Coordinates of C-alpha atoms and ligand atoms in Angstrom, one line a residue:
X1 CA 24.1 75.7 20.1
X2 CA 20.8 74.1 19.1
X3 CA 18.6 73.3 22.1
X4 CA 16.7 70.0 22.2
X5 CA 14.0 69.6 24.8
X6 CA 13.0 66.0 25.6
X7 CA 9.6 65.2 27.1
X8 CA 9.9 62.2 29.5
X9 CA 12.9 60.7 31.3
X10 CA 12.2 57.0 30.6
X11 CA 14.8 54.9 28.9
X12 CA 13.8 56.2 25.4
X13 CA 14.1 59.9 26.3
X14 CA 17.3 59.3 28.2
X15 CA 18.9 57.3 25.3
X16 CA 18.0 60.1 23.0
X17 CA 19.4 62.7 25.4
X18 CA 22.6 60.8 25.9
X19 CA 23.2 60.5 22.2
X20 CA 22.3 64.1 21.5
X21 CA 24.5 65.5 24.3
X22 CA 27.3 63.3 23.1
X23 CA 26.8 64.8 19.6
X24 CA 27.2 68.3 21.0
X25 CA 23.6 69.4 21.4
X26 CA 22.3 71.4 24.4
X27 CA 19.8 69.0 26.0
X28 CA 17.1 69.4 28.6
X29 CA 15.1 66.3 29.7
X30 CA 11.8 67.1 31.5
X31 CA 10.5 64.2 33.7
X32 CA 7.3 64.5 35.8
X33 CA 8.3 61.9 38.4
X34 CA 10.9 62.4 41.2
X35 CA 12.9 59.5 39.6
X36 CA 14.3 58.6 36.2
X37 CA 13.8 55.5 34.0
X38 CA 10.0 55.6 33.7
X39 CA 8.8 52.0 33.5
X40 CA 12.5 50.9 33.6
X41 CA 13.2 52.2 37.0
X42 CA 14.0 50.6 40.4
X43 CA 12.4 52.2 43.4
X44 CA 13.4 51.7 47.0
X45 CA 11.2 50.5 49.9
X46 CA 11.5 51.1 53.6
X47 CA 14.8 49.3 54.1
X48 CA 16.3 50.2 50.8
X49 CA 15.2 47.0 49.0
X50 CA 14.7 47.6 45.2
X51 CA 11.4 47.1 43.4
X52 CA 11.1 47.2 39.6
X53 CA 7.9 48.0 37.6
X54 CA 7.6 44.3 37.1
X55 CA 11.0 42.7 36.5
X56 CA 12.9 44.5 33.8
X57 CA 15.5 42.2 32.2
X58 CA 17.6 43.4 29.3
X59 CA 17.9 41.8 25.9
X60 CA 18.2 43.1 22.4
X61 CA 18.0 42.1 18.8
X62 CA 20.1 45.1 17.9
X63 CA 23.8 44.7 18.6
X64 CA 24.3 48.4 18.9
X65 CA 21.7 48.6 21.7
X66 CA 23.0 45.6 23.5
X67 CA 26.6 47.0 23.4
X68 CA 25.3 50.3 24.8
X69 CA 23.6 48.5 27.7
X70 CA 26.8 46.5 28.4
X71 CA 29.0 49.6 28.3
X72 CA 26.7 51.4 30.7
X73 CA 26.5 48.5 33.2
X74 CA 30.2 47.7 32.7
X75 CA 30.7 46.8 36.4
X76 CA 28.2 44.0 36.4
X77 CA 25.6 42.8 33.9
X78 CA 25.4 39.1 34.2
X79 CA 23.4 37.0 31.7
X80 CA 21.1 34.2 32.7
X81 CA 19.1 31.8 30.6
X82 CA 15.5 32.6 30.4
X83 CA 13.4 30.6 32.7
X84 CA 9.7 31.6 32.6
X85 CA 6.7 29.3 33.3
X86 CA 3.0 29.3 33.0
X87 CA 0.5 27.6 35.2
X88 CA -2.2 26.1 33.0
X89 CA -5.0 23.7 34.1
X90 CA -3.2 22.9 37.3
X91 CA 0.3 22.3 36.0
X92 CA 3.4 24.3 35.3
X93 CA 4.7 24.6 31.7
X94 CA 7.4 26.5 29.9
X95 CA 6.2 30.0 28.7
X96 CA 4.9 30.7 26.1
X97 CA 2.5 27.7 26.1
X98 CA 3.3 25.3 23.3
X99 CA 1.0 23.0 21.4
X100 CA 2.5 20.0 23.2
X101 CA 1.6 21.5 26.6
X102 CA -2.0 22.1 25.6
X103 CA -2.2 18.6 24.3
X104 CA -0.9 17.2 27.5
X105 CA -3.5 19.0 29.5
X106 CA -6.4 17.6 27.5
X107 CA -8.2 14.3 27.8
X108 CA -8.7 12.5 24.4
X109 CA -12.4 13.6 24.2
X110 CA -11.5 17.2 24.6
X111 CA -8.7 16.9 22.1
X112 CA -11.1 15.3 19.6
X113 CA -13.5 18.3 20.0
X114 CA -10.7 20.8 19.6
X115 CA -9.6 19.0 16.5
X116 CA -13.1 18.9 14.9
X117 CA -13.4 22.6 15.7
X118 CA -10.1 23.3 14.1
X119 CA -11.0 21.2 11.0
X120 CA -14.3 23.1 10.6
X121 CA -12.3 26.4 10.7
X122 CA -9.9 25.1 8.1
X123 CA -12.8 24.2 5.8
X124 CA -14.6 27.5 6.5
X125 CA -11.4 29.5 5.7
X126 CA -11.2 27.8 2.3
X127 CA -14.9 28.0 1.4
X128 CA -16.0 31.3 3.0
X129 CA -12.9 33.3 3.6
X130 CA -13.7 36.3 5.9
X131 CA -11.9 39.4 7.0
X132 CA -10.2 39.1 10.3
X133 CA -11.1 42.2 12.3
X134 CA -10.7 41.2 16.0
X135 CA -8.3 39.1 18.1
X136 CA -11.2 36.7 18.6
X137 CA -11.6 36.3 14.8
X138 CA -7.9 35.6 14.4
X139 CA -7.5 33.1 17.2
X140 CA -10.7 31.1 16.4
X141 CA -9.8 30.9 12.7
X142 CA -6.2 29.8 13.6
X143 CA -7.0 27.4 16.4
X144 CA -10.8 26.7 16.6
X145 CA -13.3 27.8 19.2
X146 CA -12.4 25.1 21.8
X147 CA -8.8 26.2 22.3
X148 CA -9.9 29.8 22.2
X149 CA -12.4 29.2 25.0
X150 CA -10.0 27.1 27.0
X151 CA -7.2 29.6 27.3
X152 CA -6.9 32.6 25.0
X153 CA -10.4 34.1 25.5
X154 CA -10.4 34.1 29.3
X155 CA -6.8 35.1 29.7
X156 CA -7.0 38.0 27.2
X157 CA -10.1 39.3 28.9
X158 CA -8.3 39.2 32.3
X159 CA -5.2 41.0 31.2
X160 CA -6.7 43.6 28.9
X161 CA -10.0 44.1 30.7
X162 CA -12.0 43.9 27.4
X163 CA -13.2 40.9 25.4
X164 CA -10.9 39.8 22.6
X165 CA -13.7 40.7 20.1
X166 CA -12.7 44.4 20.8
X167 CA -9.0 43.9 20.4
X168 CA -7.5 44.2 16.9
X169 CA -6.6 41.1 14.9
X170 CA -3.1 42.4 14.5
X171 CA -2.7 42.2 18.3
X172 CA -3.3 38.5 18.3
X173 CA -1.2 38.0 15.2
X174 CA 1.8 39.7 16.8
X175 CA 1.5 38.6 20.4
X176 CA 0.0 35.1 20.4
X177 CA 2.1 32.1 19.5
X178 CA 0.7 30.2 16.5
X179 CA -0.3 26.8 17.6
X180 CA -0.6 23.9 15.2
X181 CA -3.6 21.7 16.0
X182 CA -1.9 18.8 14.2
X183 CA 0.8 18.9 16.8
X184 CA -1.8 19.0 19.6
X185 CA -3.4 15.9 18.3
X186 CA -0.2 14.0 17.5
X187 CA 1.0 14.7 21.0
X188 CA -2.2 13.8 22.7
X189 CA -2.0 10.4 21.0
X190 CA 1.6 10.0 21.9
X191 CA 1.5 10.8 25.5
X192 CA 4.8 10.0 27.2
X193 CA 6.8 10.2 23.9
X194 CA 9.5 12.7 23.3
X195 CA 8.4 16.3 23.6
X196 CA 7.7 18.0 20.3
X197 CA 9.4 21.3 20.6
X198 CA 7.4 24.4 19.8
X199 CA 8.7 27.8 18.7
X200 CA 8.0 31.2 20.0
X201 CA 5.7 33.2 17.8
X202 CA 7.5 34.8 14.9
X203 CA 7.2 38.4 16.0
X204 CA 8.5 37.8 19.5
X205 CA 12.2 38.2 20.1
X206 CA 13.8 34.8 20.4
X207 CA 15.1 35.6 23.8
X208 CA 17.2 32.9 25.4
X209 CA 19.5 35.1 27.5
X210 CA 18.5 37.9 29.8
X211 CA 20.8 40.5 31.3
X212 CA 20.1 42.2 34.7
X213 CA 22.3 44.5 36.8
X214 CA 22.6 43.1 40.3
X215 CA 21.5 46.5 41.9
X216 CA 18.3 46.7 39.8
X217 CA 17.1 47.5 36.3
X218 CA 17.0 51.3 37.0
X219 CA 20.8 51.5 37.2
X220 CA 21.0 51.9 33.4
X221 CA 18.6 54.9 33.2
X222 CA 20.4 56.5 36.2
X223 CA 23.7 56.2 34.4
X224 CA 22.3 57.5 31.1
X225 CA 21.2 60.6 33.0
X226 CA 24.7 61.0 34.6
X227 CA 26.2 60.9 31.1
X228 CA 23.8 63.6 29.9
X229 CA 24.7 65.8 32.9
X230 CA 28.4 65.1 32.4
X231 CA 28.1 66.7 28.9
X232 CA 26.4 69.8 30.3
X233 CA 22.8 68.7 29.7
X234 CA 20.0 69.3 32.2
X235 CA 17.9 66.4 33.5
X236 CA 14.9 67.8 35.5
X237 CA 12.8 65.5 37.7
X238 CA 9.5 66.7 39.2
X239 CA 8.9 68.7 36.0
X240 CA 5.4 67.9 34.5
X241 CA 5.1 69.1 30.9
X242 CA 1.8 71.0 30.6
X243 CA 1.9 72.4 27.1
X244 CA 3.9 72.8 23.8
X245 CA 3.9 76.1 22.0
X246 CA 3.9 75.9 18.3
X247 CA 4.5 78.7 15.7
X248 CA 4.2 78.1 11.9
X249 CA 4.2 74.4 12.4
X250 CA 7.3 74.4 14.6
X251 CA 7.7 73.8 18.3
X252 CA 9.2 76.9 19.9
X253 CA 8.7 76.4 23.6
X254 CA 7.6 73.9 26.3
X255 CA 5.6 74.8 29.4
X256 CA 6.1 72.7 32.6
X257 CA 5.3 72.8 36.3
X258 CA 7.3 71.7 39.3
X259 CA 5.2 69.0 40.9
X260 CA 5.4 67.0 44.1
X261 CA 6.5 63.4 44.4
X262 CA 3.8 60.8 43.8
X263 CA 5.1 58.3 46.5
X264 CA 2.9 58.1 49.5
X265 CA 3.6 55.5 52.2
X266 CA 3.5 52.0 50.6
X267 CA 2.8 53.5 47.2
X268 CA 6.2 54.0 45.7
X269 CA 4.9 56.0 42.7
X270 CA 1.9 56.8 40.6
X271 CA 2.9 57.6 37.0
X272 CA 0.5 59.8 35.0
X273 CA 0.7 62.4 32.3
X274 CA -1.4 65.0 34.1
X275 CA -3.9 65.2 31.3
X276 CA -5.8 61.9 31.8
X277 CA -8.8 63.8 33.3
X278 CA -9.7 61.2 35.8
X279 CA -6.4 61.1 37.9
X280 CA -4.1 63.9 38.9
X281 CA -1.4 63.0 41.5
X282 CA 0.4 66.3 40.9
X283 CA -1.6 69.0 42.5
X284 CA -0.7 70.2 46.0
X285 CA -3.9 70.8 48.1
X286 CA -5.9 70.8 44.9
X287 CA -3.9 73.7 43.4
X288 CA -1.3 73.3 40.6
X289 CA 2.0 75.0 41.0
X290 CA 3.1 77.9 38.7
X291 CA 4.1 77.2 35.0
X292 CA 7.6 77.7 33.7
X293 CA 8.6 78.1 30.1
X294 CA 11.6 76.9 28.2
X295 CA 12.5 77.6 24.6
X296 CA 13.5 74.9 22.2
X297 CA 14.9 74.5 18.7
X298 CA 13.8 70.9 18.5
X299 CA 11.5 68.7 20.5
X300 CA 11.7 65.0 21.2
X301 CA 8.5 63.4 22.7
X302 CA 8.4 60.2 24.6
X303 CA 5.3 60.7 26.8
X304 CA 2.1 58.8 25.8
X305 CA 1.0 59.8 22.3
X306 CA -2.6 60.6 22.9
X307 CA -1.6 62.9 25.8
X308 CA 1.1 64.5 23.8
X309 CA -1.5 65.4 21.2
X310 CA -3.5 67.2 23.9
X311 CA -0.4 69.2 24.9
X312 CA -0.1 70.3 21.2
X313 CA -3.7 71.7 21.5
X314 CA -5.0 73.7 18.6
X315 CA -1.7 73.2 16.6
X316 CA -3.1 69.8 15.4
X317 CA -6.2 69.2 13.4
X318 CA -9.5 68.2 14.9
X319 CA -9.2 64.9 13.0
X320 CA -5.9 64.1 14.8
X321 CA -7.4 65.1 18.2
X322 CA -10.3 62.8 17.4
X323 CA -7.9 59.9 16.5
X324 CA -6.0 60.5 19.7
X325 CA -9.2 60.1 21.7
X326 CA -9.6 56.6 20.4
X327 CA -6.4 55.4 21.9
X328 CA -6.4 54.1 25.5
X329 CA -4.0 52.5 27.9
X330 CA -4.5 49.7 30.4
X331 CA -3.3 50.8 33.8
X332 CA -0.9 48.7 35.9
X333 CA -0.3 48.1 39.5
X334 CA 2.8 46.2 40.6
X335 CA 2.5 44.8 44.0
X336 CA 6.0 44.3 45.5
X337 CA 6.6 42.0 48.5
X338 CA 9.8 41.9 50.5
X339 CA 9.9 38.4 51.9
X340 CA 12.0 36.9 54.8
X341 CA 13.5 34.0 52.9
X342 CA 16.4 33.9 50.4
X343 CA 14.5 32.4 47.5
X344 CA 10.8 31.7 46.8
X345 CA 10.1 30.7 43.1
X346 CA 11.4 27.9 40.9
X347 CA 11.5 30.3 37.9
X348 CA 12.2 33.9 37.1
X349 CA 8.5 34.6 36.3
X350 CA 5.3 32.6 36.3
X351 CA 2.1 33.5 34.5
X352 CA -1.3 32.6 36.1
X353 CA -4.9 32.6 34.9
X354 CA -6.7 32.3 38.2
X355 CA -4.9 34.7 40.6
X356 CA -5.3 38.3 41.4
X357 CA -2.0 38.9 39.5
X358 CA -1.2 37.9 35.9
X359 CA 2.4 37.4 36.5
X360 CA 4.6 36.7 39.5
X361 CA 8.4 37.3 39.4
X362 CA 11.4 37.1 41.6
X363 CA 14.0 39.7 40.7
X364 CA 16.9 37.7 42.4
X365 CA 16.3 34.9 39.8
X366 CA 17.0 37.4 37.0
X367 CA 20.3 38.4 38.6
X368 CA 19.2 41.1 41.1
X369 CA 21.5 39.7 43.8
X370 CA 22.0 43.1 45.5
X371 CA 18.4 44.3 45.6
X372 CA 17.9 43.3 49.2
X373 CA 19.6 41.5 52.1
X374 CA 20.9 38.0 51.3
X375 CA 18.4 36.4 53.6
X376 CA 15.5 38.2 51.9
X377 CA 13.9 38.2 48.5
X378 CA 11.7 40.6 46.5
X379 CA 8.6 39.3 44.6
X380 CA 6.7 41.3 42.1
X381 CA 3.0 40.7 41.2
X382 CA 1.8 42.4 38.0
X383 CA -1.8 43.3 38.0
X384 CA -3.4 45.0 35.1
X385 CA -6.3 47.3 36.1
X386 CA -8.2 50.4 35.2
X387 CA -7.8 53.8 36.8
X388 CA -10.2 54.1 39.7
X389 CA -11.1 50.4 40.0
X390 CA -10.7 48.3 43.2
X391 CA -7.1 47.3 42.4
X392 CA -6.1 50.8 41.5
X393 CA -7.4 52.3 44.7
X394 CA -6.4 49.4 47.0
X395 CA -4.3 50.1 50.1
X396 CA -0.8 48.6 49.5
X397 CA -1.0 46.6 52.7
X398 CA -4.4 45.1 51.8
X399 CA -3.5 44.1 48.3
X400 CA -0.1 42.9 49.3
X401 CA -1.7 40.6 51.9
X402 CA -4.2 39.3 49.3
X403 CA -1.3 38.4 47.0
X404 CA 0.7 36.9 49.9
X405 CA -2.3 34.6 50.7
X406 CA -2.5 33.4 47.1
X407 CA 1.3 32.8 47.1
X408 CA 0.9 30.8 50.3
X409 CA -1.8 28.7 48.7
X410 CA 0.5 28.0 45.9
X411 CA 3.2 26.9 48.3
X412 CA 5.8 29.6 47.6
X413 CA 5.9 31.2 51.0
X414 CA 4.2 31.6 54.3
X415 CA 2.1 34.8 54.5
X416 CA 3.7 35.8 57.8
X417 CA 7.2 35.9 56.1
X418 CA 6.1 39.0 54.2
X419 CA 8.0 42.0 55.8
X420 CA 6.9 44.8 53.5
X421 CA 4.2 45.4 50.8
X422 CA 4.5 48.2 48.3
X423 CA 2.7 49.3 45.2
X424 CA 4.0 50.9 42.0
X425 CA 1.2 52.4 39.7
X426 CA 1.0 53.8 36.2
X427 CA -1.9 54.9 34.1
X428 CA 0.0 53.9 30.9
X429 CA 1.1 50.3 31.5
X430 CA 0.0 48.9 28.1
X431 CA -1.2 50.5 24.9
X432 CA -4.5 48.7 24.1
X433 CA -4.7 47.7 20.5
X434 CA -8.5 48.2 20.1
X435 CA -10.2 47.3 16.9
X436 CA -9.6 50.3 14.6
X437 CA -6.5 51.6 16.4
X438 CA -4.3 51.2 13.2
X439 CA -6.4 53.9 11.4
X440 CA -6.1 56.2 14.3
X441 CA -2.3 55.7 14.4
X442 CA -2.1 56.4 10.7
X443 CA -3.9 59.7 11.1
X444 CA -1.6 60.7 14.0
X445 CA 1.6 59.7 12.1
X446 CA 0.5 61.8 9.1
X447 CA -0.2 64.7 11.3
X448 CA 3.2 64.4 13.2
X449 CA 5.2 64.0 10.0
X450 CA 4.1 67.6 9.1
X451 CA 5.9 68.9 12.2
X452 CA 9.5 69.1 11.1
X453 CA 11.2 69.9 14.4
X454 CA 9.1 67.5 16.5
X455 CA 9.8 63.8 16.7
X456 CA 8.0 61.2 18.8
X457 CA 9.1 57.7 19.8
X458 CA 9.3 55.1 22.5
X459 CA 6.7 52.7 23.9
X460 CA 4.5 55.6 24.9
X461 CA 5.4 58.1 22.2
X462 CA 4.6 55.7 19.4
X463 CA 1.9 53.8 21.3
X464 CA 3.7 50.6 20.6
X465 CA 4.0 47.5 22.8
X466 CA 7.8 47.3 22.7
X467 CA 10.5 46.4 25.2
X468 CA 13.4 48.5 26.5
X469 CA 15.7 47.5 23.7
X470 CA 13.4 48.9 21.0
X471 CA 12.4 51.9 23.2
X472 CA 16.2 52.7 23.5
X473 CA 16.7 52.1 19.8
X474 CA 13.9 54.6 19.1
X475 CA 15.7 57.1 21.3
X476 CA 19.0 56.6 19.5
X477 CA 17.3 56.8 16.0
X478 CA 15.5 60.1 16.9
X479 CA 18.9 61.5 18.1
X480 CA 20.7 60.2 14.9
X481 CA 18.0 61.9 12.8
X482 CA 18.4 65.3 14.6
X483 CA 22.2 65.1 14.5
X484 CA 22.2 64.2 10.8
X485 CA 20.3 67.3 9.6
X486 CA 18.2 65.1 7.3
X487 CA 14.5 65.8 7.0
X488 CA 12.1 63.5 8.8
X489 CA 10.7 62.4 5.5
X490 CA 14.2 61.4 4.3
X491 CA 15.0 59.7 7.6
X492 CA 11.9 57.5 7.8
X493 CA 10.1 57.5 4.5
X494 CA 11.6 54.2 3.6
X495 CA 10.9 52.5 6.9
X496 CA 7.9 50.1 6.7
X497 CA 5.2 50.8 9.4
X498 CA 6.0 47.7 11.3
X499 CA 9.6 48.8 11.9
X500 CA 8.8 52.5 12.4
X501 CA 11.1 53.8 15.1
X502 CA 9.8 57.4 15.3
X503 CA 7.5 59.8 13.6
Ligands
FAD601 C1 5.2 45.1 33.6 C2 6.2 45.4 32.6 C3 7.3 44.6 32.5 C4 8.2 44.9 31.5 N1 9.3 44.1 31.4 C5 10.3 44.3 30.5 C6 11.5 43.5 30.4 O1 11.7 42.6 31.2 N2 12.4 43.8 29.5 C7 12.2 44.8 28.6 O2 13.1 45.0 27.8 N3 11.1 45.6 28.6 C8 10.1 45.4 29.6 N4 9.0 46.2 29.6 C9 8.9 47.3 28.6 C10 9.7 48.5 29.0 O3 9.2 48.9 30.3 C11 9.4 49.6 28.1 O4 9.6 49.2 26.7 C12 10.3 50.8 28.3 O5 10.6 51.0 29.6 C13 9.6 52.1 27.7 O6 10.4 53.2 27.8 P1 9.9 54.6 27.3 O7 10.9 55.6 27.7 O8 9.5 54.5 25.9 O9 8.5 54.9 28.2 P2 8.3 55.1 29.8 O10 9.3 54.3 30.5 O11 6.9 55.0 30.0 O12 8.7 56.7 29.9 C14 7.9 57.7 29.7 C15 8.2 58.8 30.7 O13 7.4 60.0 30.4 C16 7.1 60.6 31.7 N5 5.9 61.5 31.5 C17 4.7 61.1 31.2 N6 3.9 62.3 31.1 C18 4.7 63.3 31.3 C19 4.5 64.7 31.4 N7 3.4 65.3 31.1 N8 5.6 65.5 31.7 C20 6.8 64.9 31.9 N9 7.1 63.6 31.9 C21 6.0 62.8 31.6 C22 6.8 59.4 32.6 O14 6.8 59.7 33.9 C23 7.8 58.4 32.1 O15 9.0 58.5 32.9 C24 8.0 45.9 30.6 C25 6.9 46.7 30.7 C26 6.0 46.5 31.7 C27 4.7 47.4 31.7

């Protein structure tokens, strides 16, 4: 029987494994952490309360994927209407921010300035059209410099840690709602009139309903693993992949090490690939454990693309290795608070510009009713950071208390109601779409297309800012391809880049 080794036990790798095991393949999943689900996990604190990597609510544009989630969480998967807010210039608005909200927050003088800026951009676009290279170019030409400076510039810098001038234009095009200045002005002149409804930007899923298992998001991944094991597959945790052996352009074996857990007191995990260079949570007393080797007929990768290229070593061209070096991730620390009150927030999540955290969420409001005792609630604070900076190295208690103080200022709780502070960390929270990253990705995709028995997919494996539904769809597609016996070229040659599900 053909043996498929899957690198990474996040939701993408597990979806692939489940499908392949169901299709009669011998499957081995290798996951570095002591738990499964990757970013889509739920980890337990001191009293057994569940903490997600930021709240992970399920939704899907693809019916096959939604049906799969529903079948897996058959004993409880309630849907709730989406209720997400943003605090902007002192007031709460529906998220994402709409034209009407920005207009409401402006006095007429500021609105006039924004409008003049916008008009000058419209004229400039017509008279001197220019190539849009960065997110800053894209936002200023779409909305004018005033709006850019008011919100998008500072917020983007905070979340991504680099100025929007270094982020690719395609990032803004895909992730930032398009705001019509005409609407802003109309609304500002019609204060008090009926709200002009805005739309979510065209690339974002129009999510109005979110599903969440009462015991936590990680339930789906755990059950996927159970299904793989039930079909005779192996799912190994604490197995850090350290190398891929290639012969004549084919993957023939994978090397891995048994590694210790990365939880440590209030730190519930530290996810890393082991080849970052500047962080290694896997060595015991500074010494790595012995390497093991496992042969494979086919290889499915879901670990971060640039790190996977390192594991391929000399089997890939220097050009591809150079391209991989251009890709970088923004690290993420999730601060989790167990709070002695049954409910704290008026929404599922709230975005902030002026707090330590970018987003604050209450999992109970997504449907996580069994995550903690009924008289308690769990709050999650998402903080983007860089490996080694003050947030990354902060003691869980210290950073938890800092977040609690900010929450008290906001009126959501009293700091002394916080019963537990935990931190979940990952070096690969978000792929950063830096200017020029598309060319690097093209180089890597060309290189990987040559490797017929190797497929890569998922949020990390394709370096794509996608949600669990797409990551799962990528896993299923990789499995479908391997089960079909078609060539990679046949399977994906017709898929346009934007919809690429694996390479
Ligand atoms: C803060 C935040 C909130 C989110 N909220 C939502 C949401 O509400 N809804 C939604 O649909 N999506 C959400 N997402 C997106 C979602 O988390 C991802 O799309 C999805 O979990 C990606 O799954 P994956 O398997 O592709 O990657 P991952 O979950 O990152 O899995 C990759 C796995 O590879 C393992 N690995 C890495 N290196 C090695 C190695 N050398 N050896 C062995 N294993 C290795 C990692 O430990 C990890 O388990 C959110 C993401 C973030 C960051």
